[in-house]
Amino acid sequence: MSEKIVTITVDGKKITAPEGAWLLPVCLEHDIYIPSLCWLKEMDDPPASCRLCLVEIEGLPEPVASCRCPVREGMVVRTNSDEILKLRQVAFRLLVSTNDGHCNTCIANRSCELQQIAKFLHQPLRTKRLRHIDRDYPEIIDDHPVLMYEPKKCVLCGRCVYVCSQNERGYKLDFAKRGMDTIISFYGSDIDPAAKECADCLACTEICPVGALSSKEKWRRFIAEVRLKQEQKKQKPS
Amino acid sequence: MKQPTGSPVERLAVLGAAAGEAVERLRQSPVPVIEVGCATCGRAAGALETIAGFEEALAANGVEAEIRRVGCLGHCYAEPLVTIRYPGFPPLLYQKIGPGEAGILVRSFLKDGSDPCYEYLIGALEPDENFPTLMDYPRYLFEKRVVMEQCGLIDPEDIDHYLAAGGYRALAEGLEKGGEWVLEEVKAANLRGRGGAGFPAGRKWEIARSVDKTRVIICNGDEGDPGAYMDRTLLESNPHQVLEGLILAALAIGAGRALFYIRAEYPLAVEIMEKAIAAARERNLLGEDILGSGFTLEVGVFKGSGAFVCGEETALISSLSGHRGMPRPRPPYPAVAGLDGLPTIINNVKTLSTVPAIIRNGHQWFHEIGTENSPGTAIFSVVGEVEYPGLVEVPMGVTLAHLVNDICGGVKDGKALKAVQIGGPSGGCLPVSLLDTEIDFDSLKKVGAMMGSGGLVIMNEDTCMVEVARYFTDFTQGESCGKCTFCRIGTHHLREILKSITIGEGRIEELEDLEEISTSVIKGSLCSLGKTAPNPVLTTLRFFRDEYLAHIEEKRCPARMCRNLTAFYIDLEACARGCDACVACCPTEAIFTTSNRKKAIDQEKCVKCGECVYACPPEYDAVRRVSPPELIPDQGVQPLDSGAGSEKEQ
Ligand SMILES: Cc1cc2nc3c(=O)[nH]c(=O)nc-3n(C[C@H](O)[C@H](O)[C@H](O)COP(=O)(O)O)c2cc1C
Ligand code: SF4
């Protein structure tokens, strides 16, 4: 990234930024919100996979992912054209069509990024327009010694795969399978030392936007609380 | 091996002359030569059994002949194909030669040259007074063979055959004139990539050449399209042509590393290519200081493990680096930063196979073939309901109608053509009214299809276009790498909606969803798999909307293909009394004898497999198929043993 500062126009607003910086964080810094799930600030090479951050750039034939679009002098960007709003809506609807929607009993309730994006896009968390897809996964996968994975909640953003790959201690999370069966998988978790390292790290559980990955300990505590509340509710009316 | 000296061209001349002599000795051999097409397709048709048949018959009859394995001519309908070179005769090409026919050929022809067995003959490979030649057939006449010229005619495992036919001359010339000259020739020829996108090879090479790092060239032999096998055929039938193209490309970009990426499901192609590389190395056409030019290159073979998406450049690189084959966003383009961050050029097998001919004959020659913006030839694997399926090489710019009707003999069994699906699983389905579309990169794109890597499926009137869209969407969804939202989930919804339409549960509003999701998946997906996956859906919606409506509104499948919407019955007028040809073929015992000793189908038991349609003797042709199922007429059918109608009463 050079030190040169350039001026760009986003939704009619002129803003300045270092030339070559990724467009998405530049917009966020200037209070122009663009939704995203897969992007993390520290990524040098964003995967651009969730496709929620698409924007229009004048002169380009197709929408581009702002998370890895370098800023150039004079660039004219639209984050709210009809076409972009439509694409975002469709992408969001697709995402929630695969989601179980049990927010009340979810560990990420109220901190869930999907909920925040729903609010921003004025979209319901349960889509009526598309059929609900019940993905062919188990409710929980608990064979990792310290991690609990709830694949039906997973939006496959890949953040966990990224943070895990940054971890010097080795590569333990990756995508597996294809198409609608794509899932996050653990590799090498049968090795005990790795598991202990996971217990010390838990970076993946911290960046999961939806609460699909959590530490077993936390998850158990949370579930116990939920059960307790449910019991109390049941007992109250009687 | 002792290497010749002098300039590359001089050295090659020595190699070529030696090879020419070796091949000529073979040609002049007093012993007849039997050449059997043994590429994977020939083997699947039984070529190895044919060879065994020849060996056995030769031994039994005390006849001497040499059996050689050659590649594929591309005429799949006629395999196993055999060429016999018998002294005093032109080389003769025979079709559908199994072990039995091999025995007959040995006894009647090879033994004493008395009877060249006209009944199995296609024709002579060379013009001849006494025999029809291949050029008498439209399939040969209208084809223009540039890349496939030698396929099936030379022994792919003998480098001498390639050298004797002028092979590696282009390389020698390139080495002498330099990489930049090669690059300029290919640029001037406007050779567009044959792997799908049609991006000009020369321009891509130029980008890599401008990056000052070790450069990498990779030949993309992943070929994951179901039903496509032209790359495999080229690798198996003329490996040195691809290899020469690869070395020329390496020279043009100044590459330090070169690789073949071949899918592991192509073991024969891998084996043949490894042999070709070893043979080329032995003659110093590869390795250190190639032909004394100072240019050094080693070539490796990497076996890719079979996901369709691994054919996509960035996924291929990821797979080569030992990671999951997942595409990544560009820029950076692989030509700038690819394998290990090095500038990497990936070209298709057909693209590289075209390069030697361009260098040998010059770019002007190349422009004389094809159209202005798509010069050269196109290779298609033609499959489906067509008389002569197989590999076809035509000049760009011929119309689809010419390809289907004139070259491939039109639709089989006198049925009507309904559509052609062109461009592989994400190609478009074009109706008969667009058959005058010219085959080139731009014209096909204009009508919503694409060149793709050259799959061409011919569909007749009995094909349901909704089912076709469902079939291809099912493929692309299953092959989606799962990375991006639109492709992973969008294609799933497309597939589910299509599925529900084919079983009669579609809703009219869902046609809008199909369109909206399709356009979003095209616009929003990360790689070209997603960006093209909805093509079959959009083109069938555009050109065959009435079929969608019939399924949804009338629960009717116009092609009578969708099982839930069709039913079979036996026309009692046509059914022959006492015949029970269909009874045994029914897997669910749904066919019973009626009171007047004809046959009827128990609809409760029928699974609509259609076996009885084929079992019913053509002279009766009594099985009818209707859609919707309610159209079955009431023929007053009574089972024989129901008591209502005994034999006596009739
Ligand atoms: C999903 C997908 C699969 C592909 N499969 C192949 C393939 O099997 N073979 C191939 O040559 N190109 C394939 N391509 C195209 C390559 O990405 C690339 O464009 C091509 O190899 C470049 O070579 P060319 O310029 O010589 O055509 C595929 C592209 C996509 C998006
Ligand atoms: S378009 Fe499909 S195949 Fe390509 S990156 Fe996205 S999910 Fe993967």
mmCIF file of C-alpha atoms in Angstrom, chain A residues 22 37 45-52 54 62-63 65 68 70 83 86-88 90-98 128-135 137 154-157 171 174-183, chain B residues 305-309 323-324 326-332 476-490 492-493 495-497 500 505-507 509-510 512-513 516-517 519-526 531:
data_model
loop_
_atom_site.group_PDB
_atom_site.id
_atom_site.type_symbol
_atom_site.label_atom_id
_atom_site.label_comp_id
_atom_site.label_asym_id
_atom_site.label_seq_id
_atom_site.Cartn_x
_atom_site.Cartn_y
_atom_site.Cartn_z
ATOM 1 C CA TRP A 22 -9.393 -2.373 0.448
ATOM 2 C CA LEU A 37 -19.752 -12.199 7.029
ATOM 3 C CA ASP A 45 -6.119 -11.871 1.252
ATOM 4 C CA PRO A 46 -9.869 -11.807 1.959
ATOM 5 C CA PRO A 47 -11.705 -14.820 0.525
ATOM 6 C CA ALA A 48 -14.623 -12.736 -0.783
ATOM 7 C CA SER A 49 -16.895 -15.689 -0.325
ATOM 8 C CA CYS A 50 -20.044 -14.451 1.438
ATOM 9 C CA ARG A 51 -20.789 -12.039 -1.428
ATOM 10 C CA LEU A 52 -22.734 -9.679 0.855
ATOM 11 C CA LEU A 54 -20.817 -6.498 -3.402
ATOM 12 C CA GLU A 62 -20.150 -6.411 -12.923
ATOM 13 C CA PRO A 63 -20.570 -5.875 -9.193
ATOM 14 C CA ALA A 65 -16.665 -7.615 -3.678
ATOM 15 C CA ARG A 68 -10.862 -6.964 -1.901
ATOM 16 C CA PRO A 70 -8.353 -1.698 -4.002
ATOM 17 C CA GLU A 83 -29.184 -3.865 -8.262
ATOM 18 C CA LYS A 86 -31.405 -6.785 -4.739
ATOM 19 C CA LEU A 87 -28.278 -8.941 -4.845
ATOM 20 C CA ARG A 88 -27.730 -8.472 -1.121
ATOM 21 C CA VAL A 90 -31.101 -12.523 -2.481
ATOM 22 C CA ALA A 91 -27.793 -13.514 -0.890
ATOM 23 C CA PHE A 92 -29.227 -12.951 2.560
ATOM 24 C CA ARG A 93 -32.399 -14.872 1.774
ATOM 25 C CA LEU A 94 -30.305 -17.733 0.485
ATOM 26 C CA LEU A 95 -28.270 -17.750 3.683
ATOM 27 C CA VAL A 96 -31.228 -17.743 6.023
ATOM 28 C CA SER A 97 -33.089 -20.317 3.964
ATOM 29 C CA THR A 98 -30.584 -22.847 5.274
ATOM 30 C CA LYS A 128 -41.105 -17.007 3.316
ATOM 31 C CA ARG A 129 -40.112 -16.464 -0.268
ATOM 32 C CA LEU A 130 -37.838 -19.512 -0.493
ATOM 33 C CA ARG A 131 -38.336 -23.023 0.752
ATOM 34 C CA HIS A 132 -36.511 -23.761 3.944
ATOM 35 C CA ILE A 133 -33.585 -26.079 3.404
ATOM 36 C CA ASP A 134 -33.002 -28.536 6.172
ATOM 37 C CA ARG A 135 -29.369 -29.324 5.569
ATOM 38 C CA TYR A 137 -26.222 -32.443 8.893
ATOM 39 C CA CYS A 154 -23.021 -22.456 10.104
ATOM 40 C CA VAL A 155 -22.967 -19.897 7.270
ATOM 41 C CA LEU A 156 -19.687 -21.316 5.957
ATOM 42 C CA CYS A 157 -18.044 -17.911 5.996
ATOM 43 C CA TYR A 171 -3.928 -26.419 10.505
ATOM 44 C CA ASP A 174 -10.946 -26.704 6.875
ATOM 45 C CA PHE A 175 -13.867 -27.052 4.525
ATOM 46 C CA ALA A 176 -14.937 -30.546 3.602
ATOM 47 C CA LYS A 177 -17.393 -31.988 1.059
ATOM 48 C CA ARG A 178 -18.991 -30.070 -1.776
ATOM 49 C CA GLY A 179 -22.110 -28.240 -2.867
ATOM 50 C CA MET A 180 -24.885 -28.080 -0.299
ATOM 51 C CA ASP A 181 -23.070 -30.682 1.816
ATOM 52 C CA THR A 182 -20.082 -28.407 2.410
ATOM 53 C CA ILE A 183 -19.161 -28.402 6.060
ATOM 54 C CA SER B 305 -8.003 -35.973 -8.030
ATOM 55 C CA GLY B 306 -11.197 -35.391 -9.771
ATOM 56 C CA ALA B 307 -13.354 -32.448 -8.789
ATOM 57 C CA PHE B 308 -14.904 -30.549 -11.671
ATOM 58 C CA VAL B 309 -14.015 -27.231 -10.082
ATOM 59 C CA HIS B 323 -4.880 -27.531 -0.630
ATOM 60 C CA ARG B 324 -8.546 -28.079 -1.202
ATOM 61 C CA MET B 326 -11.280 -23.963 -4.127
ATOM 62 C CA PRO B 327 -11.229 -20.998 -6.469
ATOM 63 C CA ARG B 328 -9.991 -17.685 -5.164
ATOM 64 C CA PRO B 329 -10.867 -14.175 -6.151
ATOM 65 C CA ARG B 330 -8.891 -12.366 -8.805
ATOM 66 C CA PRO B 331 -6.970 -10.216 -9.152
ATOM 67 C CA PRO B 332 -4.277 -11.303 -8.672
ATOM 68 C CA THR B 476 -23.150 -28.138 -10.981
ATOM 69 C CA GLN B 477 -24.659 -27.990 -7.486
ATOM 70 C CA GLY B 478 -22.921 -31.212 -6.578
ATOM 71 C CA GLU B 479 -19.653 -29.829 -7.921
ATOM 72 C CA SER B 480 -19.924 -26.363 -6.394
ATOM 73 C CA CYS B 481 -16.958 -25.971 -4.099
ATOM 74 C CA GLY B 482 -19.265 -24.557 -1.447
ATOM 75 C CA LYS B 483 -17.275 -21.390 -0.958
ATOM 76 C CA CYS B 484 -19.628 -18.656 -1.996
ATOM 77 C CA THR B 485 -23.218 -18.080 -1.014
ATOM 78 C CA PHE B 486 -24.826 -17.654 -4.421
ATOM 79 C CA CYS B 487 -23.412 -20.757 -5.995
ATOM 80 C CA ARG B 488 -23.606 -23.039 -2.967
ATOM 81 C CA ILE B 489 -27.157 -22.215 -1.907
ATOM 82 C CA GLY B 490 -28.553 -20.616 -5.059
ATOM 83 C CA HIS B 492 -29.458 -25.807 -4.608
ATOM 84 C CA HIS B 493 -32.705 -23.817 -4.717
ATOM 85 C CA ARG B 495 -32.309 -27.684 -8.385
ATOM 86 C CA GLU B 496 -35.079 -28.110 -5.819
ATOM 87 C CA ILE B 497 -37.520 -25.935 -7.735
ATOM 88 C CA SER B 500 -40.553 -30.094 -7.881
ATOM 89 C CA GLU B 505 -45.444 -29.977 -7.662
ATOM 90 C CA GLY B 506 -44.156 -26.765 -9.156
ATOM 91 C CA ARG B 507 -45.848 -23.451 -8.485
ATOM 92 C CA GLU B 509 -44.582 -18.075 -8.844
ATOM 93 C CA GLU B 510 -41.501 -20.208 -8.676
ATOM 94 C CA GLU B 512 -39.936 -15.933 -11.116
ATOM 95 C CA ASP B 513 -37.755 -17.339 -8.349
ATOM 96 C CA GLU B 516 -34.270 -14.126 -9.949
ATOM 97 C CA ILE B 517 -31.978 -16.687 -8.365
ATOM 98 C CA THR B 519 -29.504 -13.897 -12.511
ATOM 99 C CA SER B 520 -28.231 -13.345 -8.973
ATOM 100 C CA VAL B 521 -26.050 -16.445 -9.082
ATOM 101 C CA ILE B 522 -24.586 -15.278 -12.391
ATOM 102 C CA LYS B 523 -23.895 -11.775 -11.138
ATOM 103 C CA GLY B 524 -22.816 -12.602 -7.633
ATOM 104 C CA SER B 525 -20.775 -15.788 -7.792
ATOM 105 C CA LEU B 526 -17.068 -15.768 -7.279
ATOM 106 C CA LYS B 531 -21.307 -17.536 -13.061
#
